[in-house]
Short mmCIF file of C-alpha atoms and ligand atoms in Angstrom, two decimals:
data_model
loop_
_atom_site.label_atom_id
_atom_site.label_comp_id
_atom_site.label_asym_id
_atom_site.label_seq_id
_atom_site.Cartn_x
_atom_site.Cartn_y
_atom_site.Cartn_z
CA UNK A 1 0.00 0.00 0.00
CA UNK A 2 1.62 3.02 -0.81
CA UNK A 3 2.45 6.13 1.65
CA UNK A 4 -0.37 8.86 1.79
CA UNK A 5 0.50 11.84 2.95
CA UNK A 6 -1.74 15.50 3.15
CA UNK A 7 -0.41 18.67 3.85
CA UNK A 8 -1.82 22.32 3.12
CA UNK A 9 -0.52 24.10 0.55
CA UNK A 10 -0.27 25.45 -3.28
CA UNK A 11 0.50 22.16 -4.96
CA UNK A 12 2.60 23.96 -7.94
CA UNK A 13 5.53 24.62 -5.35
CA UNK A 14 5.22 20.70 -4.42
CA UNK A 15 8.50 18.66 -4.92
CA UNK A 16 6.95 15.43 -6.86
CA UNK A 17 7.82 13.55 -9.56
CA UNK A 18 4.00 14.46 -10.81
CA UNK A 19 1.61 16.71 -9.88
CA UNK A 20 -2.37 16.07 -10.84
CA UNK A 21 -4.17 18.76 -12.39
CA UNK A 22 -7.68 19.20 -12.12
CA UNK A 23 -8.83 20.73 -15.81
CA UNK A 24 -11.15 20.60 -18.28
CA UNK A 25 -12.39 18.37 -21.03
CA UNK A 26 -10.36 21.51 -23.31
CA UNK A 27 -7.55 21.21 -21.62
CA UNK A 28 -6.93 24.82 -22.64
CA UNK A 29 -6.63 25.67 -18.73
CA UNK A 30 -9.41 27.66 -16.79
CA UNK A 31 -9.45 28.98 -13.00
CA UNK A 32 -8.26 27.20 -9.40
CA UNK A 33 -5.52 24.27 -9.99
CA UNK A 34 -5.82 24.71 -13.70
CA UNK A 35 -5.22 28.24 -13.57
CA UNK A 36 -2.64 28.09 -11.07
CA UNK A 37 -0.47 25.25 -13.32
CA UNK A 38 -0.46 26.93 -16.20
CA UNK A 39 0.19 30.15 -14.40
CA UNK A 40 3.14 29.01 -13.00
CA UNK A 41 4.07 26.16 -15.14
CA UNK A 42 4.15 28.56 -18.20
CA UNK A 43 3.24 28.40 -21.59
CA UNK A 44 4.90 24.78 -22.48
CA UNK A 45 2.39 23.07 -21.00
CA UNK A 46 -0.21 24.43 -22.75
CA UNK A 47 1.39 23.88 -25.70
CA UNK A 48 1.66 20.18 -24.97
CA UNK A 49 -2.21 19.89 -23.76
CA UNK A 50 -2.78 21.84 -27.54
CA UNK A 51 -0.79 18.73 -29.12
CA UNK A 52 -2.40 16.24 -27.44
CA UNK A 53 -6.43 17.75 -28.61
CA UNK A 54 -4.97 17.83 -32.03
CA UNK A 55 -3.11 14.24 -32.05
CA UNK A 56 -4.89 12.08 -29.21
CA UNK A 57 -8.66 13.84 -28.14
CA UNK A 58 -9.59 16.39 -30.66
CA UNK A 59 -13.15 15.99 -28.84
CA UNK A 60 -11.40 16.72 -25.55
CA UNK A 61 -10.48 14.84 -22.68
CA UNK A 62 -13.25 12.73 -21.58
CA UNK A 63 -14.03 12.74 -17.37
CA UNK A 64 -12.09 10.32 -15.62
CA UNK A 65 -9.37 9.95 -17.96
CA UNK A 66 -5.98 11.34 -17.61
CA UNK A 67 -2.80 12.24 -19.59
CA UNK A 68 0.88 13.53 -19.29
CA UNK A 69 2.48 16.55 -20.29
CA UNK A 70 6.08 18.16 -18.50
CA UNK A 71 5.56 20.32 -15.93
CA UNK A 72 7.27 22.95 -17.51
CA UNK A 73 8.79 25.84 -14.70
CA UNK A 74 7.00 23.60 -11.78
CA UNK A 75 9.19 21.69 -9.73
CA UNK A 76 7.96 18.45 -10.62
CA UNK A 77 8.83 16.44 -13.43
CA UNK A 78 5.19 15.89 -15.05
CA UNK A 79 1.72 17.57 -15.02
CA UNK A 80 -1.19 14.73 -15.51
CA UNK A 81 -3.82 16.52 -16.19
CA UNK A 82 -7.39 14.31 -14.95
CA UNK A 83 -11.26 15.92 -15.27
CA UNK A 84 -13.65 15.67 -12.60
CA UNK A 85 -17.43 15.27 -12.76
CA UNK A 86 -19.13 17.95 -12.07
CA UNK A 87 -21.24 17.11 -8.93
CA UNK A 88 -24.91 16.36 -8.91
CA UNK A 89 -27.02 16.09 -6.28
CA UNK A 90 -29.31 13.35 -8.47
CA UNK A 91 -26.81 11.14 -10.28
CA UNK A 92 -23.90 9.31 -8.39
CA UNK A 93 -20.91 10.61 -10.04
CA UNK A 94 -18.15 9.08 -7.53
CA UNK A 95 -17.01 6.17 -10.02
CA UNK A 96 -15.73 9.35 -12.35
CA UNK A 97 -14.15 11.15 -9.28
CA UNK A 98 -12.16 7.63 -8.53
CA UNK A 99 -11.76 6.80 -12.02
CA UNK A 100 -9.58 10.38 -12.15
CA UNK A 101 -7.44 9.05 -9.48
CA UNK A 102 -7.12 5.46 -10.70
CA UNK A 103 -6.48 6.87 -14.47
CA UNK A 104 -3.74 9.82 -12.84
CA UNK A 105 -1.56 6.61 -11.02
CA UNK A 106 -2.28 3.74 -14.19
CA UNK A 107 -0.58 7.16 -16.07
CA UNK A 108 1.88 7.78 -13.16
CA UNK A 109 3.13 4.02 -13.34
CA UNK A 110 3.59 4.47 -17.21
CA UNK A 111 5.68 7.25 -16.78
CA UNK A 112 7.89 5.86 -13.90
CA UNK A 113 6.77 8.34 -11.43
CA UNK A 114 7.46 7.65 -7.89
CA UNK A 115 5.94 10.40 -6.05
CA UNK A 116 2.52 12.43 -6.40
CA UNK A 117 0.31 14.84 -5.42
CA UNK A 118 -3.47 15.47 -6.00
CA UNK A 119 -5.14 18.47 -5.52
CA UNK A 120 -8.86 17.97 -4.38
CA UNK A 121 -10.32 17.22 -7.38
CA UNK A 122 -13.93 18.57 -8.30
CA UNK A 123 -14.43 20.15 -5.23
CA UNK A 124 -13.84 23.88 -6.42
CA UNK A 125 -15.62 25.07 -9.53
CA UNK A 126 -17.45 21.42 -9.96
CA UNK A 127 -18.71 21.60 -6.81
CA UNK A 128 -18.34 18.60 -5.07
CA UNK A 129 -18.65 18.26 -1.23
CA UNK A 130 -15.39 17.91 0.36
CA UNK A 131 -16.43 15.42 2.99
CA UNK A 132 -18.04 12.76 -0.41
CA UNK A 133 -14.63 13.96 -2.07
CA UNK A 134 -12.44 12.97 0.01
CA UNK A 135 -13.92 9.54 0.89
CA UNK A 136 -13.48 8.58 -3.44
CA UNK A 137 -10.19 10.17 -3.46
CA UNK A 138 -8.70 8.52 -0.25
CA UNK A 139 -10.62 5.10 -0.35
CA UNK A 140 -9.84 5.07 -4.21
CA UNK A 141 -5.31 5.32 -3.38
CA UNK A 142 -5.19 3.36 -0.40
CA UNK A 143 -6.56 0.53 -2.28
CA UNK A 144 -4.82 0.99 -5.51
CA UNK A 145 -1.91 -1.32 -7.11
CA UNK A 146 0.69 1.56 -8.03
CA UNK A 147 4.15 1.81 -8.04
CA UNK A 148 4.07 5.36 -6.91
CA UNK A 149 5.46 5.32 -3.36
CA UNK A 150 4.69 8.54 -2.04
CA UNK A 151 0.85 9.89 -2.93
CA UNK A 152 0.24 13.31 -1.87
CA UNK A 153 -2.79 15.25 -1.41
CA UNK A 154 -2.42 19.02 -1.35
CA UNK A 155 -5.35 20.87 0.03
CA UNK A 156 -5.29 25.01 -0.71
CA UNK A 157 -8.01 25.44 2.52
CA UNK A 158 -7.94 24.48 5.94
CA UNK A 159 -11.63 22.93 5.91
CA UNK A 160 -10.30 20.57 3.20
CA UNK A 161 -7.36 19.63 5.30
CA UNK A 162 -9.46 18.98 8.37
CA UNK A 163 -11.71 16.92 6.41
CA UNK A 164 -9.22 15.15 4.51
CA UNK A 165 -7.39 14.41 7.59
CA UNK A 166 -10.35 13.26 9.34
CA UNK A 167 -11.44 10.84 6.24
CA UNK A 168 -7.93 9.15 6.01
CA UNK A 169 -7.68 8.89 10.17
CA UNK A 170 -11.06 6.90 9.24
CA UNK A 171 -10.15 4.69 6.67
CA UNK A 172 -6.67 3.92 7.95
CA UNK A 173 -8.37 2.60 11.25
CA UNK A 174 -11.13 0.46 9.41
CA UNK A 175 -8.09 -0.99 7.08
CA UNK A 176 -5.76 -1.21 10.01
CA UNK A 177 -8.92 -3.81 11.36
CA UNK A 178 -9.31 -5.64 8.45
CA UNK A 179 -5.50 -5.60 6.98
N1 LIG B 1 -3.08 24.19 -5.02
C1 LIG B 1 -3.85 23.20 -4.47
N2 LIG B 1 -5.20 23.22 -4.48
C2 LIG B 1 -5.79 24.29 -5.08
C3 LIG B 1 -5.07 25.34 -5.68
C4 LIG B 1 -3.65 25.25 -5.64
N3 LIG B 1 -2.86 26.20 -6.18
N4 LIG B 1 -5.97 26.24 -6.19
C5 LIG B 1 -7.20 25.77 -5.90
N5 LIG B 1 -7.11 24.60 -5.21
C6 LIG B 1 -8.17 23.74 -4.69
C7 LIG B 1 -9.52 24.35 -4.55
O1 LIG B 1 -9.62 25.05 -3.33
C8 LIG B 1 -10.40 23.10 -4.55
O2 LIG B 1 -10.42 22.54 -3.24
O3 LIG B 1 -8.34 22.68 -5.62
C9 LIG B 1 -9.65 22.13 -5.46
C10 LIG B 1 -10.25 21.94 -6.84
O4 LIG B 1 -10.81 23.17 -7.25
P1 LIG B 1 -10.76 23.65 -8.79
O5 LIG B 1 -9.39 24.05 -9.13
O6 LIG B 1 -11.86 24.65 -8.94
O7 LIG B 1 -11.09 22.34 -9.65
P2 LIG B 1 -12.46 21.58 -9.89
O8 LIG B 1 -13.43 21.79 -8.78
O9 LIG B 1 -12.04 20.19 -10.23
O10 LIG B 1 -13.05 22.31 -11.18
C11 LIG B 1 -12.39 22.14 -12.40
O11 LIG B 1 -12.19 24.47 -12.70
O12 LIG B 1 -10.21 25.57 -12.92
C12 LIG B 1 -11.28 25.07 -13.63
O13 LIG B 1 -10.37 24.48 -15.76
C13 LIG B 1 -10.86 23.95 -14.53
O14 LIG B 1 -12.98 23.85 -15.60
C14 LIG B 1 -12.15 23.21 -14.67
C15 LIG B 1 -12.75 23.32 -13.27
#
């Protein structure tokens, strides 16, 4: 099982080998994460997410799926760049949420990675409660297969840190029953 660690924080300053970017089916970039990659990051990356609409998903990326580009003036090696669902209150979207984090590590593993980090994905612009979020996103790594050693999570507020830490403190006791 690999290491899962959360700390608070701006996730394009993160040391990784990959960071996970929560985007868009354009992939042209947009506000929170996105913004903040490609802000930082600079224009490289967007060239590389222009490639792959022309060469790989000229429809754009689907939800759930992921892909790699550099990381460009980030510290990490790699951006993969994942799309949430959008939440809805009437249709159970939480196999796309943990398909995002299955697809970002099947991707890591491809690309050697051994360490990343996830922002809280779809809980910003796409609305998804933090509390249902975190359960996908932390139930969904601590069961996965990778290679990836180290998995981060990077939370920007201090509610999603409290209830990120209070979802893994939750699931590491049930596993540490069962395990
Ligand atoms: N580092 C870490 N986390 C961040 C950062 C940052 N620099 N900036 C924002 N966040 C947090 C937000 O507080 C939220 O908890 O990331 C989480 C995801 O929020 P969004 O970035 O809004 O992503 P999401 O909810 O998945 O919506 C995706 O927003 O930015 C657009 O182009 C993107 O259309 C897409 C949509």
């Amino acid at each position: 099982m690999p290491r899962v660690d959360l700390i608070q924080g701006d996730i394009t300053v993160v040391e990784v080998d990959a960071v996970v970017n929560a985007a868009n089916s354009s992939l042209l970039g947009g506000g929170g994460v996105d913004g903040a990659i490609h802000r930082n990051g600079g224009p490289s990356i967007l060239e590389e997410c222009q490639r792959i609409r022309r060469e790989q998903h000229s429809e754009g990326l689907p939800t759930g799926r992921a892909v790699a580009t550099t990381a460009g003036k980030l510290p990490a090696r790699w951006v993969i760049h994942t799309v949430g669902p959008v939440y809805s209150a009437t249709e159970d979207r939480s196999h796309l949420l943990a398909s995002c984090h299955t697809e970002s590590l099947r991707v890591a593993d491809d690309l050697g990675a051994g360490s990343i980090a996830f922002p809280a994905i779809s809980t910003g612009i796409y609305g998804y409660p933090l509390e249902a979020a975190a359960d996908v996103a932390l139930s969904t790594v601590t069961d996965s297969n990778t290679d990836v050693d180290l998995i981060m999570f990077v939370l920007f507020e201090e509610r999603a840190m409290r209830v990120f830490e209070a979802t893994l403190g939750r699931i590491q006791r049930v596993k540490g029953r069962t395990s």
